[in-house]
Amino acid sequence: MFGLNLDACIIDVPEKYYSVQDYEKGVARWCPGCGDHSVLSAVKRLCKEEQLIPEKTVFVSGIGCSSRFPHYMNTYGFHGLHGRAFPVASGVKFRRPDLNVFVVTGDGDCCSIGAGHWIHAIRYNINLTVLLFDNQIYGMTKKQTSPTSPMGTISNTHPEGSVLPPINPLQTTLGVSNVSFVAQTADWVPSHLYSTIKKAYEHQGFSFVKILMRCPKFMPDIAKEKVSDKDMVRLLTHENGIPLGAEAKRFTHIVEHDPSNMDHARELAASPEISYLGLFYQNKDALRYDLYGAHNINYTPEQKITAINQAMERYVI
Amino acid sequence: MENDSHVKTAPQQGTVKRKQLRQHIVEIISDSGEGAQKAGQSFGAVCAKMGNGVWTVEIIPADIQPPPRTKESASGIRIRIGSERITNAGDEADLVVAFNEIAPYSRIDQDAFKPGTIMLIEDYWAGHDSSEIRENYARAMEDFEKRGYVVHQIPMEKECLKLVPDAKKGKNMWVLGMLCFIYNRDLRFAQAQVKQAFRKKSRAVVDVNLQLLQAGYEWAVENLDLRYDIPSIETQQELVVMNGNEALGFGVLAAGIEVCSMYPITPATSASHHLAETIEKAGGLVHQAEDEIAAIGFAVGSSYAGKTAVTITSGPGIALKTEFIGLAVMAEVPLVIINVQRGGPSTGLPTKVEQGDLLALLYGQPGDTPKIVMAPSTIEECFHFVVLARQIAEAFRIPVVLLTDANLATGVQPFPRPELKKEWLSPPIDQSPWTEDLQPYAWDKETGLSKRPIPGQAGGMFTLTGLAHTEDGKVSYSPDQNQRGVAMRSRKLATFGKTLKPPQVNGDPSGDLLVIGWGSTRGAIEEAVASAREEGAKVSSLHLRFVSPFEPGLKEIFSQFKQVVAVEINYSDDPDDPMITPENRRYSQLAWVLRAQTLVDIDSFSNVHGQPLRPGHIFNMIKSRLQL
């Protein structure tokens, strides 16, 4: 009609607009004041802002307080085994590039029992958004020393204080070949938290976000110190980094850092006392294993049978 | 036996009478790298092509490059050929070709020869520059005679040097020619095999190997008085010949499984090697994970996302995968797990045969973890069972375990080329909207079955968890809910069992003795039973393809026999051993389970020698039990 080709002028209008409530499921049962609540809010906001289709979104976790996260999202979820979120999430994404896959893990889950998988997941650089909830203590099993607990932490396994220096997850991640995205944020700076998770989601590759978390139940002093001491927590800024919001005013120290500068990133990460919030490192060109994984999906049955028959020729006598 | 006297008249091709054999076992053994396996594989293929039954098994040194002229360096192949279908590697060898005098001792350690075994041995060492070697050779010849072997010293090196500057590269094809004469093989088939074996090499290499083949044949015509014939039935069917691991790989492809997630482990790895060569062209990938746990975790993730995956491993790998197997059972994730068993416990016997993982797979996970466990008993079944396993896993929302072993992994047997079917391939992932209000674990009260939501299905969103959960997938620690969930997962086994038919007894349905087996021992058991029946024994056998759940009707079958004995390759206490009483005796693994399940007093005949069970040993056991 009127010379119009109707097929050509269909505008891609989303069928449904998702509100924050559409991503909600149940009432989170973390302790009052726990940092996990803030991350849940930030993630729901991200889902809404990005209009992630709930059925195309999967949250994979391990075991621990943080790993309860998928139960509170109205998406697909996989609350699996302690330390094993990375292999599962990698398997989910490998042949399903259409799915948005998030990994929610804790300091025990990622840096202790799952440390082997963590190293290799960084190297695989599969397009996953990884949120490490680092509260420096085992919460679910009631206050045992975590690999990120500061030396001297009094816990049920070290009543006289822990005896080893902690592992530094930022340094570790920055030390692995093919690393592509490393950032740090904190649960008590909601706008920075949101912007960091958003940047991580937008990154095509394994985006690792370490989130400083408060555990008011088992680590009350450390949490208070970090929140109040203006010298201990500093912001990173750069045009390619995490955009700074109104909260920047609360920080005394704002440090310029180019996220393509690996050496400087490692220097900042190594700081024993000071926690920098922002994007430490990003390399958009790192090789992605999931692109290899998805290179031959959707072969037809005919193609498959032809290939198998060809291979079988060699065995015919 | 078949190999006693030899015709001593002057050899003239075609005119001399050949000794007719029903079957023969040939071994070719050399130092690692001298090509004995290539010669043996080609010989096996020629025999299969001529319509003979064939079973070949490689003799592989434990190290990659052991020092030459040592027992550790012995590398080779056993080829058992017969007029009828051959189902196992058999007993002692009838004829051995040895490239030096030391290699046979590695086989003597395995009890592989007998008095009367014909030994065709390279004579080059008799005139070697080193007096030590000359003396060693002479001593060995004396010893072989003493052991009753019929020794023929063969100038392999000398004859090969007429055609090639380095006899090490070529001796194997000369030997193939010699064997072709001894067993009256059609040289045209052998020539085709040589061309196939060297297809990646230059024309010149192919030509010289063809000359060596011809030379070996002609030398034998002039100089050997060994002439056999093994009549065959020529088949019109197209055959493929491969080992069990290759068959597993083709099964994975034919099942349309797109993800094989593995970590290297002997003797399972070669299955993934063969798969890796082809799977990308067939629309799939092999993922080599960072460890065994990650390998199954990755597979579980892929299966959860709708692409049912396979993970292939062996005993120590299974130990590490235990927690994920439990999760897959608990969360009802379809998955195919292949365990190519080796000797255990711990790292055990990496390259040897054992069926020691049955109980580990049935009960190895904490809590109640019902799963389906199948055991292929032939190379062909290795192929078809994978196809079946994926279908069962998806239909019953359950992990399916295939138990093979090192015997099937390396045994080579021809079988009719499978005609691939589209319906064997996994269907496209269901992405249709989820039925409104249908819960993610809406267990059917009768069967325990439920439909599985797959990521991407609108309205099906749920959080899979290894925690106790209700029909709606929510975590629940309620006593009744947990009882129900565990019961529903268990019920699926009973439901699956209803789809199975009672197994077929091999032999009469009643008698004095029933031999029960599972997995790779089938050929040896059935051969022993056939021999015993020929001698009048009232013995039958039963081979189980499913070990969880069992096929129905077992108790009824057992009741028709005076004695029932499980024959398997895993440990059982000998009732005559010190400290052992009827109360504390530990039985072999299948016997344990069958005793518990049927309350029948099933005995065990088993060992952990790391070797395939020999028909001769089973035959002797049958005779002694029946006091024949």
mmCIF file of C-alpha atoms in Angstrom, chain A residues 78 87-88 90-92, chain B residues 259-262 287 289 292-312 321 324 333-337:
data_model
loop_
_atom_site.group_PDB
_atom_site.id
_atom_site.type_symbol
_atom_site.label_atom_id
_atom_site.label_comp_id
_atom_site.label_asym_id
_atom_site.label_seq_id
_atom_site.Cartn_x
_atom_site.Cartn_y
_atom_site.Cartn_z
ATOM 1 C CA PHE A 78 22.689 -21.989 39.477
ATOM 2 C CA PRO A 87 33.656 -24.076 35.579
ATOM 3 C CA VAL A 88 29.852 -24.168 35.671
ATOM 4 C CA SER A 90 32.049 -21.312 31.657
ATOM 5 C CA GLY A 91 30.107 -24.405 30.594
ATOM 6 C CA VAL A 92 26.853 -22.435 30.521
ATOM 7 C CA VAL B 259 30.598 -30.693 24.390
ATOM 8 C CA CYS B 260 33.145 -33.222 25.605
ATOM 9 C CA SER B 261 34.771 -31.792 28.699
ATOM 10 C CA MET B 262 37.777 -33.754 29.869
ATOM 11 C CA HIS B 287 37.162 -28.713 26.208
ATOM 12 C CA ALA B 289 39.629 -28.353 31.506
ATOM 13 C CA GLU B 292 38.906 -33.255 36.663
ATOM 14 C CA ILE B 293 36.531 -31.243 38.831
ATOM 15 C CA ALA B 294 36.379 -28.394 36.351
ATOM 16 C CA ALA B 295 35.877 -30.907 33.537
ATOM 17 C CA ILE B 296 32.646 -32.205 35.018
ATOM 18 C CA GLY B 297 31.623 -28.756 36.298
ATOM 19 C CA PHE B 298 31.901 -27.388 32.776
ATOM 20 C CA ALA B 299 29.895 -30.349 31.473
ATOM 21 C CA VAL B 300 27.215 -29.804 34.111
ATOM 22 C CA GLY B 301 27.028 -26.115 33.155
ATOM 23 C CA SER B 302 26.671 -26.988 29.494
ATOM 24 C CA SER B 303 24.004 -29.611 30.214
ATOM 25 C CA TYR B 304 22.092 -27.213 32.460
ATOM 26 C CA ALA B 305 22.113 -24.696 29.598
ATOM 27 C CA GLY B 306 20.551 -27.309 27.298
ATOM 28 C CA LYS B 307 23.558 -28.887 25.587
ATOM 29 C CA THR B 308 23.901 -32.277 27.235
ATOM 30 C CA ALA B 309 27.618 -32.851 27.635
ATOM 31 C CA VAL B 310 29.910 -35.810 28.195
ATOM 32 C CA THR B 311 32.892 -36.088 30.490
ATOM 33 C CA ILE B 312 35.322 -38.965 29.967
ATOM 34 C CA LYS B 321 34.238 -35.701 40.208
ATOM 35 C CA PHE B 324 29.577 -32.848 40.987
ATOM 36 C CA VAL B 333 20.927 -32.405 35.373
ATOM 37 C CA PRO B 334 21.217 -34.820 32.439
ATOM 38 C CA LEU B 335 24.825 -35.778 31.858
ATOM 39 C CA VAL B 336 26.851 -38.580 30.290
ATOM 40 C CA ILE B 337 29.835 -39.748 32.346
#
